[in-house]
Short mmCIF file of N, CA and C in Angstrom, two decimals:
data_model
loop_
_atom_site.label_atom_id
_atom_site.label_comp_id
_atom_site.label_asym_id
_atom_site.label_seq_id
_atom_site.Cartn_x
_atom_site.Cartn_y
_atom_site.Cartn_z
N MET O 1 0.88 -1.18 0.19
CA MET O 1 0.30 0.05 0.08
C MET O 1 1.00 1.24 0.12
N ASP O 2 0.29 1.88 -1.09
CA ASP O 2 1.68 3.37 -0.79
C ASP O 2 0.48 4.64 -0.23
N ALA O 3 0.26 4.93 1.26
CA ALA O 3 -0.29 6.10 1.75
C ALA O 3 -0.24 7.28 0.78
N ALA O 4 1.33 7.66 0.33
CA ALA O 4 1.71 8.88 -0.55
C ALA O 4 0.14 8.71 -2.00
N SER O 5 0.53 7.74 -2.99
CA SER O 5 -0.37 8.00 -3.88
C SER O 5 -1.76 7.62 -3.49
N ASP O 6 -2.44 7.03 -2.89
CA ASP O 6 -3.88 6.90 -2.09
C ASP O 6 -4.05 8.38 -1.96
N ARG O 7 -3.77 9.53 -0.78
CA ARG O 7 -3.69 10.40 -0.28
C ARG O 7 -3.84 11.29 -1.95
N ALA O 8 -3.20 11.27 -2.80
CA ALA O 8 -3.35 12.16 -3.87
C ALA O 8 -4.26 11.61 -4.89
N LEU O 9 -5.04 10.85 -4.62
CA LEU O 9 -6.41 10.41 -5.25
C LEU O 9 -7.52 11.07 -4.27
N VAL O 10 -6.99 10.90 -3.41
CA VAL O 10 -7.89 11.84 -2.51
C VAL O 10 -8.05 13.53 -3.11
N GLU O 11 -6.95 13.64 -3.37
CA GLU O 11 -7.12 15.47 -3.79
C GLU O 11 -7.47 15.51 -5.15
N ILE O 12 -7.97 14.73 -5.84
CA ILE O 12 -8.67 15.04 -7.00
C ILE O 12 -9.97 15.64 -6.60
N ASP O 13 -10.06 16.20 -8.03
CA ASP O 13 -11.24 17.25 -7.83
C ASP O 13 -12.95 16.82 -8.41
N VAL O 14 -13.83 16.57 -7.42
CA VAL O 14 -14.44 15.62 -7.22
C VAL O 14 -16.14 16.83 -7.68
N SER O 15 -16.82 16.70 -8.52
CA SER O 15 -17.74 17.20 -8.98
C SER O 15 -18.97 17.33 -7.84
N GLU O 16 -20.07 18.46 -7.96
CA GLU O 16 -21.01 18.28 -7.22
C GLU O 16 -21.74 17.14 -7.20
N GLU O 17 -22.22 17.00 -8.48
CA GLU O 17 -22.94 15.88 -9.17
C GLU O 17 -22.34 14.57 -8.69
N VAL O 18 -21.17 14.26 -8.62
CA VAL O 18 -20.63 12.81 -7.82
C VAL O 18 -21.11 12.86 -6.77
N ILE O 19 -20.34 14.33 -6.01
CA ILE O 19 -20.90 14.28 -4.57
C ILE O 19 -22.21 13.59 -4.03
N LYS O 20 -23.45 13.91 -4.70
CA LYS O 20 -24.37 14.18 -4.56
C LYS O 20 -25.04 12.61 -4.86
N ARG O 21 -24.80 11.89 -5.56
CA ARG O 21 -24.98 10.59 -6.53
C ARG O 21 -24.28 9.66 -4.69
N CYS O 22 -22.80 10.32 -4.66
CA CYS O 22 -22.44 8.94 -3.77
C CYS O 22 -23.24 9.34 -2.05
N ARG O 23 -23.90 10.52 -1.76
CA ARG O 23 -24.49 10.70 -1.23
C ARG O 23 -25.45 10.02 -0.82
N ASP O 24 -26.59 10.48 -1.79
CA ASP O 24 -27.31 9.39 -2.35
C ASP O 24 -27.34 7.86 -1.73
N ARG O 25 -26.47 7.60 -2.53
CA ARG O 25 -26.35 5.90 -2.20
C ARG O 25 -26.06 5.62 -0.90
N ALA O 26 -25.20 6.75 -0.56
CA ALA O 26 -24.99 6.65 1.55
C ALA O 26 -26.71 6.30 2.15
N LYS O 27 -26.84 7.40 1.88
CA LYS O 27 -28.72 7.66 2.64
C LYS O 27 -29.84 5.98 2.27
N SER O 28 -29.65 5.81 0.97
CA SER O 28 -30.07 4.55 0.85
C SER O 28 -29.96 3.37 1.58
N ALA O 29 -28.35 3.28 1.55
CA ALA O 29 -27.94 1.82 2.59
C ALA O 29 -28.22 1.77 3.51
N LEU O 30 -28.13 3.44 4.12
CA LEU O 30 -28.54 3.77 5.95
C LEU O 30 -29.68 3.41 6.05
N GLY O 31 -30.80 4.05 5.34
CA GLY O 31 -32.40 3.67 5.24
C GLY O 31 -32.66 2.17 5.25
N LYS O 32 -32.15 1.30 4.13
CA LYS O 32 -32.27 -0.06 4.08
C LYS O 32 -31.45 -0.30 5.46
N LEU O 33 -30.79 -0.13 6.40
CA LEU O 33 -30.02 -0.49 7.36
C LEU O 33 -30.80 -0.14 8.58
N LYS O 34 -31.62 0.86 8.72
CA LYS O 34 -32.67 1.24 9.65
C LYS O 34 -33.81 0.73 9.59
N LYS O 35 -34.34 0.24 8.25
CA LYS O 35 -35.56 -0.81 8.28
C LYS O 35 -35.54 -1.95 9.08
N ASN O 36 -34.07 -2.48 8.62
CA ASN O 36 -33.90 -4.19 9.10
C ASN O 36 -33.33 -4.37 10.37
N ASN O 37 -32.60 -3.08 10.58
CA ASN O 37 -32.05 -3.80 11.97
C ASN O 37 -31.42 -2.19 12.98
N ARG O 38 -32.70 -1.85 13.82
CA ARG O 38 -32.54 -0.11 13.97
C ARG O 38 -31.44 0.04 15.00
N ARG O 39 -30.88 -1.21 15.63
CA ARG O 39 -29.74 -0.79 16.91
C ARG O 39 -28.56 -1.01 15.93
N ALA O 40 -28.06 -1.15 15.17
CA ALA O 40 -27.37 -1.09 14.01
C ALA O 40 -27.55 -0.18 13.41
N HIS O 41 -28.15 0.28 12.90
CA HIS O 41 -28.28 1.80 12.13
C HIS O 41 -27.85 2.84 13.43
N ALA O 42 -28.55 2.37 14.52
CA ALA O 42 -28.23 3.66 15.53
C ALA O 42 -26.36 3.82 15.60
N MET O 43 -25.86 2.75 15.67
CA MET O 43 -24.50 2.69 16.03
C MET O 43 -23.90 3.38 14.76
N VAL O 44 -24.21 3.25 13.59
CA VAL O 44 -23.69 3.84 12.40
C VAL O 44 -23.93 4.97 12.12
N VAL O 45 -24.91 5.69 13.17
CA VAL O 45 -25.21 7.44 12.84
C VAL O 45 -24.80 8.01 14.39
N ASP O 46 -24.55 7.35 14.80
CA ASP O 46 -24.03 7.96 16.23
C ASP O 46 -22.79 8.44 16.36
N THR O 47 -23.24 10.09 16.48
CA THR O 47 -21.46 10.90 16.42
C THR O 47 -20.46 10.96 17.40
N SER O 48 -20.82 10.17 18.52
CA SER O 48 -20.47 10.02 19.22
C SER O 48 -18.47 9.49 18.90
N PRO O 49 -17.56 10.42 19.97
CA PRO O 49 -15.94 9.40 19.03
C PRO O 49 -15.97 8.33 19.48
N TYR O 50 -16.44 7.50 20.23
CA TYR O 50 -16.24 6.25 20.28
C TYR O 50 -17.60 5.38 20.25
N VAL O 51 -17.66 4.23 19.92
CA VAL O 51 -19.10 3.50 19.58
C VAL O 51 -18.42 2.13 19.88
N ALA O 52 -19.39 1.35 20.46
CA ALA O 52 -18.73 0.13 20.68
C ALA O 52 -20.02 -1.00 20.20
N GLY O 53 -20.25 -1.85 20.19
CA GLY O 53 -21.40 -2.70 19.57
C GLY O 53 -21.15 -4.25 20.37
N LEU O 54 -22.09 -4.60 21.35
CA LEU O 54 -21.68 -5.75 21.98
C LEU O 54 -22.83 -6.79 21.80
N CYS O 55 -22.46 -7.59 20.66
CA CYS O 55 -23.56 -8.20 20.35
C CYS O 55 -23.37 -10.08 20.10
N PRO O 56 -24.01 -10.82 19.86
CA PRO O 56 -23.98 -12.08 20.19
C PRO O 56 -23.33 -12.59 18.58
N ARG O 57 -23.03 -13.77 18.43
CA ARG O 57 -22.55 -13.94 17.20
C ARG O 57 -23.42 -14.09 16.07
N ARG O 58 -23.17 -13.71 14.87
CA ARG O 58 -24.11 -13.90 13.86
C ARG O 58 -25.45 -13.04 14.38
N ALA O 59 -24.80 -11.84 14.61
CA ALA O 59 -25.74 -10.83 15.32
C ALA O 59 -25.83 -9.38 13.89
N GLY O 60 -24.42 -9.49 13.19
CA GLY O 60 -24.43 -8.61 12.40
C GLY O 60 -23.16 -7.58 12.29
N LYS O 61 -22.24 -7.75 13.07
CA LYS O 61 -21.29 -7.01 13.45
C LYS O 61 -20.54 -6.39 12.48
N THR O 62 -20.37 -7.77 11.13
CA THR O 62 -18.90 -7.18 10.32
C THR O 62 -20.23 -6.78 9.41
N PHE O 63 -21.14 -6.63 8.74
CA PHE O 63 -22.42 -6.06 8.01
C PHE O 63 -22.29 -4.82 8.70
N THR O 64 -22.36 -4.44 9.87
CA THR O 64 -22.57 -3.34 10.27
C THR O 64 -21.30 -1.86 10.00
N ALA O 65 -20.00 -2.86 10.33
CA ALA O 65 -19.45 -2.44 10.32
C ALA O 65 -18.38 -1.76 9.12
N VAL O 66 -18.93 -2.52 7.54
CA VAL O 66 -18.97 -2.44 6.46
C VAL O 66 -19.65 -1.43 6.47
N ILE O 67 -21.34 -1.91 6.18
CA ILE O 67 -22.03 -0.48 5.98
C ILE O 67 -21.46 0.98 6.62
N ALA O 68 -20.52 0.96 7.70
CA ALA O 68 -20.22 2.47 8.45
C ALA O 68 -18.92 2.86 7.67
N ALA O 69 -18.23 1.94 7.39
CA ALA O 69 -17.49 2.23 6.50
C ALA O 69 -17.17 2.85 4.93
N LEU O 70 -18.48 1.74 3.99
CA LEU O 70 -18.56 2.78 3.00
C LEU O 70 -19.76 3.98 2.71
N CYS O 71 -20.48 3.87 4.36
CA CYS O 71 -21.44 5.25 3.94
C CYS O 71 -20.51 6.18 4.80
N THR O 72 -19.67 5.94 5.37
CA THR O 72 -18.26 7.29 6.03
C THR O 72 -17.87 7.73 4.84
N GLY O 73 -17.28 6.46 3.58
CA GLY O 73 -16.93 6.93 2.18
C GLY O 73 -17.50 7.55 1.07
N GLU O 74 -19.02 7.23 1.77
CA GLU O 74 -19.58 7.98 0.07
C GLU O 74 -20.10 9.61 0.70
N MET O 75 -20.43 9.64 2.24
CA MET O 75 -21.01 10.45 2.70
C MET O 75 -19.91 12.03 2.76
N LYS O 76 -18.60 11.68 2.57
CA LYS O 76 -17.64 12.79 3.30
C LYS O 76 -16.83 12.35 1.99
N PRO O 77 -16.43 13.21 0.88
CA PRO O 77 -15.50 12.81 0.14
C PRO O 77 -14.22 12.92 0.65
N GLY O 78 -13.08 12.20 0.06
CA GLY O 78 -11.98 12.33 0.56
C GLY O 78 -11.96 11.64 1.94
N ALA O 79 -12.70 10.93 2.36
CA ALA O 79 -12.54 10.62 3.57
C ALA O 79 -11.47 9.52 4.04
N ILE O 80 -11.21 9.21 5.11
CA ILE O 80 -10.49 7.55 5.21
C ILE O 80 -11.04 7.07 6.16
N SER O 81 -11.72 5.58 5.96
CA SER O 81 -12.05 4.42 6.80
C SER O 81 -10.91 3.03 6.67
N ILE O 82 -10.89 3.06 8.14
CA ILE O 82 -10.14 1.84 8.67
C ILE O 82 -10.69 0.69 9.03
N ILE O 83 -10.40 -0.56 8.43
CA ILE O 83 -11.26 -1.36 9.63
C ILE O 83 -9.76 -2.11 9.93
N ILE O 84 -9.53 -2.44 11.45
CA ILE O 84 -8.55 -2.88 11.86
C ILE O 84 -8.62 -3.95 13.01
N SER O 85 -7.48 -5.27 12.48
CA SER O 85 -8.09 -6.66 13.34
C SER O 85 -6.44 -6.99 13.57
N LEU O 86 -6.23 -7.86 14.53
CA LEU O 86 -4.87 -8.57 14.98
C LEU O 86 -4.78 -9.78 13.36
N ASN O 87 -5.60 -9.99 12.87
CA ASN O 87 -5.53 -11.06 11.84
C ASN O 87 -5.88 -10.64 10.38
N LEU O 88 -4.77 -10.35 9.14
CA LEU O 88 -5.48 -9.48 8.31
C LEU O 88 -6.01 -11.07 7.38
N LYS O 89 -5.33 -12.28 7.78
CA LYS O 89 -6.62 -13.38 7.03
C LYS O 89 -7.30 -13.31 6.97
N GLN O 90 -8.12 -13.26 8.25
CA GLN O 90 -9.54 -12.95 8.75
C GLN O 90 -10.09 -11.96 7.96
N LEU O 91 -9.32 -10.97 8.50
CA LEU O 91 -10.15 -9.38 7.49
C LEU O 91 -10.33 -9.93 6.43
N ARG O 92 -9.33 -10.33 5.86
CA ARG O 92 -9.67 -10.81 4.25
C ARG O 92 -10.89 -11.40 4.18
N ARG O 93 -11.10 -12.79 4.72
CA ARG O 93 -12.16 -13.50 4.56
C ARG O 93 -13.56 -12.86 5.29
N LEU O 94 -13.54 -12.37 5.89
CA LEU O 94 -14.81 -11.61 6.33
C LEU O 94 -15.19 -10.40 5.85
N TYR O 95 -14.15 -9.36 5.85
CA TYR O 95 -14.53 -8.29 5.29
C TYR O 95 -14.29 -7.85 3.92
N TRP O 96 -13.45 -8.95 3.15
CA TRP O 96 -13.43 -8.39 1.49
C TRP O 96 -14.22 -9.60 0.82
N GLU O 97 -13.83 -10.73 1.16
CA GLU O 97 -14.53 -11.66 0.11
C GLU O 97 -16.04 -12.61 0.59
N GLY O 98 -16.15 -12.26 1.90
CA GLY O 98 -17.47 -12.70 2.62
C GLY O 98 -18.99 -12.20 2.40
N PRO O 99 -19.78 -12.94 2.48
CA PRO O 99 -21.25 -12.13 2.33
C PRO O 99 -21.27 -10.73 2.85
N ALA O 100 -20.42 -10.47 3.72
CA ALA O 100 -21.19 -8.96 4.06
C ALA O 100 -19.59 -8.01 3.89
N GLY O 101 -19.09 -8.52 3.15
CA GLY O 101 -17.60 -8.14 3.12
C GLY O 101 -17.76 -6.70 2.24
N ILE O 102 -16.52 -5.93 1.82
CA ILE O 102 -16.82 -4.58 1.37
C ILE O 102 -17.21 -4.46 -0.49
N VAL O 103 -17.03 -5.50 -0.78
CA VAL O 103 -17.00 -5.94 -2.26
C VAL O 103 -18.47 -6.42 -2.38
N THR O 104 -19.27 -7.46 -1.77
CA THR O 104 -20.79 -7.86 -1.65
C THR O 104 -21.40 -6.69 -1.39
N LEU O 105 -20.86 -5.75 -0.78
CA LEU O 105 -21.53 -4.75 0.08
C LEU O 105 -22.30 -3.81 -0.76
N ALA O 106 -20.78 -3.29 -1.49
CA ALA O 106 -20.90 -2.04 -2.50
C ALA O 106 -21.72 -2.58 -3.78
N ARG O 107 -21.43 -3.73 -4.18
CA ARG O 107 -22.17 -4.24 -5.70
C ARG O 107 -23.63 -3.87 -4.71
N LYS O 108 -24.30 -4.84 -3.59
CA LYS O 108 -25.61 -4.95 -3.42
C LYS O 108 -26.33 -3.31 -3.43
N HIS O 109 -25.33 -2.29 -2.81
CA HIS O 109 -25.64 -1.23 -2.45
C HIS O 109 -25.15 0.20 -3.81
N GLY O 110 -25.11 -0.57 -4.86
CA GLY O 110 -24.57 0.36 -5.46
C GLY O 110 -23.76 1.41 -5.72
N ILE O 111 -22.63 1.10 -4.96
CA ILE O 111 -21.30 2.04 -4.74
C ILE O 111 -20.05 1.35 -5.35
N LYS O 112 -20.08 2.40 -6.37
CA LYS O 112 -18.94 2.45 -7.19
C LYS O 112 -17.86 2.37 -6.75
N LEU O 113 -16.88 1.40 -6.65
CA LEU O 113 -15.80 1.42 -5.75
C LEU O 113 -14.44 0.80 -6.93
N HIS O 114 -12.99 1.63 -6.81
CA HIS O 114 -12.02 0.47 -7.39
C HIS O 114 -11.37 0.09 -6.58
N THR O 115 -11.39 -1.20 -6.57
CA THR O 115 -10.74 -2.09 -5.30
C THR O 115 -9.34 -2.38 -5.62
N ASN O 116 -8.53 -2.64 -4.67
CA ASN O 116 -7.26 -3.34 -4.95
C ASN O 116 -7.52 -4.52 -4.10
N SER O 117 -7.36 -5.80 -4.42
CA SER O 117 -7.45 -7.13 -3.55
C SER O 117 -6.20 -7.20 -2.97
N ASN O 118 -5.09 -6.91 -3.73
CA ASN O 118 -3.84 -7.13 -3.03
C ASN O 118 -3.51 -6.30 -1.56
N GLY O 119 -3.99 -5.08 -2.20
CA GLY O 119 -3.47 -4.09 -0.90
C GLY O 119 -4.71 -4.20 0.33
N LEU O 120 -5.96 -4.94 0.11
CA LEU O 120 -6.83 -4.69 1.06
C LEU O 120 -7.62 -2.86 0.92
N SER O 121 -7.54 -2.70 -0.58
CA SER O 121 -8.00 -1.20 0.26
C SER O 121 -8.95 -0.79 -1.28
N TRP O 122 -9.84 0.29 -0.89
CA TRP O 122 -10.95 0.91 -2.10
C TRP O 122 -10.80 2.26 -2.10
N THR O 123 -11.40 2.88 -3.16
CA THR O 123 -11.54 4.15 -3.39
C THR O 123 -12.70 4.26 -3.99
N HIS O 124 -13.54 5.21 -3.22
CA HIS O 124 -14.78 5.20 -3.87
C HIS O 124 -14.81 6.59 -4.72
N GLU O 125 -16.16 6.44 -5.48
CA GLU O 125 -16.01 7.81 -6.87
C GLU O 125 -15.96 8.94 -6.39
N ASN O 126 -16.05 9.39 -4.90
CA ASN O 126 -15.42 10.50 -4.43
C ASN O 126 -13.97 11.30 -4.37
N GLY O 127 -13.24 10.07 -4.18
CA GLY O 127 -12.08 10.04 -3.73
C GLY O 127 -11.64 10.05 -2.30
N SER O 128 -13.09 9.40 -1.86
CA SER O 128 -12.65 8.40 -0.33
C SER O 128 -11.85 7.55 -0.43
N ILE O 129 -11.08 6.83 0.60
CA ILE O 129 -10.30 5.40 0.43
C ILE O 129 -10.33 4.74 1.64
N GLY O 130 -10.59 3.58 1.73
CA GLY O 130 -10.99 2.85 3.02
C GLY O 130 -9.56 1.48 2.82
N TYR O 131 -8.99 1.06 3.50
CA TYR O 131 -8.26 0.09 4.00
C TYR O 131 -8.54 -1.34 5.32
N LEU O 132 -8.40 -2.50 4.96
CA LEU O 132 -8.01 -3.30 5.85
C LEU O 132 -6.83 -3.45 6.28
N LEU O 133 -6.16 -3.38 7.51
CA LEU O 133 -5.18 -3.23 7.87
C LEU O 133 -5.21 -4.17 9.16
N GLY O 134 -4.01 -5.09 8.94
CA GLY O 134 -4.05 -6.05 10.10
C GLY O 134 -3.01 -5.35 11.18
N CYS O 135 -2.86 -5.22 12.59
CA CYS O 135 -1.72 -4.45 13.73
C CYS O 135 -1.35 -5.21 14.67
N ASP O 136 -1.19 -6.43 13.87
CA ASP O 136 0.35 -7.22 14.86
C ASP O 136 1.60 -7.38 14.76
N ASP O 137 2.47 -6.14 14.60
CA ASP O 137 3.10 -5.55 15.09
C ASP O 137 3.40 -4.21 14.89
N GLU O 138 4.40 -3.64 15.31
CA GLU O 138 5.09 -2.13 15.69
C GLU O 138 4.66 -1.65 13.68
N GLU O 139 5.75 -2.39 12.64
CA GLU O 139 5.71 -1.59 11.39
C GLU O 139 3.76 -1.38 10.99
N GLN O 140 2.91 -2.32 11.45
CA GLN O 140 1.50 -2.48 10.89
C GLN O 140 1.11 -1.13 11.92
N LEU O 141 1.72 -1.20 13.12
CA LEU O 141 0.54 0.15 13.80
C LEU O 141 1.22 1.53 13.52
N GLU O 142 2.74 1.71 12.81
CA GLU O 142 2.98 2.54 12.21
C GLU O 142 2.03 3.09 11.16
N VAL O 143 1.70 2.15 10.01
CA VAL O 143 0.89 2.09 8.90
C VAL O 143 -0.24 3.01 9.41
N ILE O 144 -1.08 2.11 10.54
CA ILE O 144 -1.97 3.10 10.51
C ILE O 144 -2.15 4.43 11.64
N ARG O 145 -0.53 5.12 12.07
CA ARG O 145 -0.65 5.87 12.94
C ARG O 145 -0.70 7.19 11.52
N GLY O 146 0.48 6.76 10.14
CA GLY O 146 0.03 7.61 9.43
C GLY O 146 -0.75 7.88 8.66
N LEU O 147 -2.36 7.01 8.90
CA LEU O 147 -3.11 7.63 8.47
C LEU O 147 -4.16 8.00 9.38
N GLU O 148 -4.45 9.48 8.48
CA GLU O 148 -5.41 10.06 9.68
C GLU O 148 -7.09 9.99 8.74
N ALA O 149 -7.82 9.16 9.80
CA ALA O 149 -8.73 8.22 9.39
C ALA O 149 -9.94 9.46 10.06
N ASP O 150 -11.10 9.05 9.42
CA ASP O 150 -12.61 9.52 9.52
C ASP O 150 -12.94 8.40 10.48
N LEU O 151 -13.14 7.22 10.21
CA LEU O 151 -13.38 5.85 10.89
C LEU O 151 -12.39 5.11 10.92
N TYR O 152 -12.48 4.50 12.60
CA TYR O 152 -11.34 3.31 12.50
C TYR O 152 -12.59 2.24 13.19
N VAL O 153 -12.36 0.99 12.58
CA VAL O 153 -13.43 -0.20 13.02
C VAL O 153 -12.32 -0.76 13.84
N VAL O 154 -12.46 -1.25 14.84
CA VAL O 154 -11.47 -2.09 15.59
C VAL O 154 -12.43 -3.49 15.91
N ASP O 155 -11.73 -4.48 14.95
CA ASP O 155 -12.52 -5.72 15.20
C ASP O 155 -12.16 -6.38 16.20
N GLU O 156 -13.28 -7.43 16.69
CA GLU O 156 -13.03 -8.30 17.87
C GLU O 156 -11.34 -7.78 18.63
N CYS O 157 -12.13 -6.78 19.25
CA CYS O 157 -10.61 -5.64 19.94
C CYS O 157 -10.91 -6.28 21.21
N LYS O 158 -11.39 -7.34 21.87
CA LYS O 158 -11.47 -8.45 22.81
C LYS O 158 -10.39 -9.34 22.46
N SER O 159 -9.94 -9.80 21.28
CA SER O 159 -9.08 -10.69 21.20
C SER O 159 -7.00 -9.73 21.33
N PHE O 160 -7.16 -8.58 21.71
CA PHE O 160 -5.99 -7.96 21.61
C PHE O 160 -5.33 -8.22 22.74
N ALA O 161 -4.44 -8.21 22.78
CA ALA O 161 -3.35 -7.97 24.38
C ALA O 161 -3.90 -6.67 24.90
N PRO O 162 -4.07 -6.36 26.31
CA PRO O 162 -4.30 -5.04 26.75
C PRO O 162 -3.48 -4.27 26.14
N SER O 163 -2.04 -4.97 25.96
CA SER O 163 -1.12 -3.47 25.79
C SER O 163 -1.12 -3.17 24.39
N ARG O 164 -1.52 -3.95 23.61
CA ARG O 164 -1.80 -3.75 22.22
C ARG O 164 -3.02 -2.90 21.65
N LEU O 165 -4.27 -2.75 22.56
CA LEU O 165 -4.98 -2.27 22.26
C LEU O 165 -5.50 -0.99 22.93
N ASP O 166 -4.35 -0.72 23.71
CA ASP O 166 -4.39 0.76 24.69
C ASP O 166 -2.86 0.89 23.68
N LYS O 167 -1.87 0.23 23.52
CA LYS O 167 -1.34 1.70 22.02
C LYS O 167 -1.77 2.04 20.88
N LEU O 168 -2.49 1.09 20.33
CA LEU O 168 -3.94 1.66 18.88
C LEU O 168 -4.51 2.46 19.94
N CYS O 169 -5.40 2.08 20.48
CA CYS O 169 -6.42 3.02 20.67
C CYS O 169 -6.04 4.79 21.37
N VAL O 170 -5.52 4.21 22.27
CA VAL O 170 -4.78 5.90 23.11
C VAL O 170 -3.55 6.41 22.64
N GLU O 171 -2.71 5.55 22.15
CA GLU O 171 -1.32 6.32 21.48
C GLU O 171 -1.71 6.61 19.91
N ILE O 172 -2.86 5.84 19.21
CA ILE O 172 -2.69 6.41 17.22
C ILE O 172 -4.15 6.46 17.04
N ILE O 173 -5.05 5.70 17.78
CA ILE O 173 -6.32 6.67 17.30
C ILE O 173 -6.76 7.98 17.92
N GLU O 174 -6.66 7.90 19.08
CA GLU O 174 -7.36 8.98 19.82
C GLU O 174 -6.54 10.76 19.86
N PRO O 175 -5.43 10.75 19.42
CA PRO O 175 -4.99 11.80 19.01
C PRO O 175 -5.40 11.89 17.67
N GLN O 176 -5.50 11.42 16.33
CA GLN O 176 -6.03 11.96 15.21
C GLN O 176 -7.70 11.10 15.25
N LEU O 177 -8.67 11.66 16.42
CA LEU O 177 -9.83 10.98 16.17
C LEU O 177 -11.06 10.98 15.81
N GLY O 178 -11.02 10.14 14.39
CA GLY O 178 -12.53 10.99 13.74
C GLY O 178 -13.64 10.13 14.16
N LYS O 179 -13.91 8.75 14.16
CA LYS O 179 -14.78 7.89 14.90
C LYS O 179 -14.63 6.58 14.85
N SER O 180 -14.52 6.25 16.27
CA SER O 180 -14.32 4.57 16.54
C SER O 180 -15.33 3.36 16.53
N LEU O 181 -15.21 2.53 15.94
CA LEU O 181 -16.37 1.17 16.06
C LEU O 181 -15.98 0.40 16.18
N SER O 182 -16.22 -0.26 18.02
CA SER O 182 -15.55 -1.61 17.79
C SER O 182 -16.90 -2.40 18.23
N PRO O 183 -17.14 -3.35 17.00
CA PRO O 183 -17.77 -4.10 17.25
C PRO O 183 -17.36 -5.76 17.84
N VAL O 184 -17.81 -5.88 18.87
CA VAL O 184 -17.71 -6.57 20.02
C VAL O 184 -18.20 -8.46 20.63
N HIS O 185 -17.92 -9.26 20.36
CA HIS O 185 -18.53 -10.41 20.81
C HIS O 185 -18.29 -10.24 22.34
N PRO O 186 -19.44 -10.13 22.83
CA PRO O 186 -19.34 -10.48 24.37
C PRO O 186 -18.01 -11.46 25.16
N ALA O 187 -18.58 -12.64 24.53
CA ALA O 187 -18.38 -13.79 24.54
C ALA O 187 -16.63 -13.82 24.57
N GLY O 188 -16.14 -13.06 23.68
CA GLY O 188 -14.35 -12.66 23.25
C GLY O 188 -14.83 -14.09 21.96
N PRO O 189 -13.61 -13.95 21.28
CA PRO O 189 -13.53 -14.75 19.52
C PRO O 189 -13.78 -16.25 19.50
#
């Protein structure tokens, strides 16, 4: 992943027509979410800087996190959304390729993305960018530190070592906080 070239994509001039089209798609996706799952909708539209979703298995955590990332990108031109987990392989399986993954839900909601399967990143029509990132070593944490995001999703944060989670949240995310969404299964992984 080359953050500098991705950042250059964000700085492209986007027309008002594209901005409106993207926002309309986000509003449509949020409307469908509200109709089908009011609690998930409330979590996505909550304006608090930290939002945690505590729910049982198969309750739609991945779906909600993906909708949050896609809608953040569609609503705000040039936004950056990051979905973080310890295990990049699991992120790929659930958040990229799965039935509630980025590619599947973007297609379902008519959201136009340019995807990079190798880098696990996507770019919206309005210049917004999203990333799936692991954080199991210091180098990966530094990549996250270098991206000032509008949305951070920390997946399965209960499986993080307390020191790793503290470093991620307190030292990296909090100083540049847009919004942090943490879908958690209360019984752990």
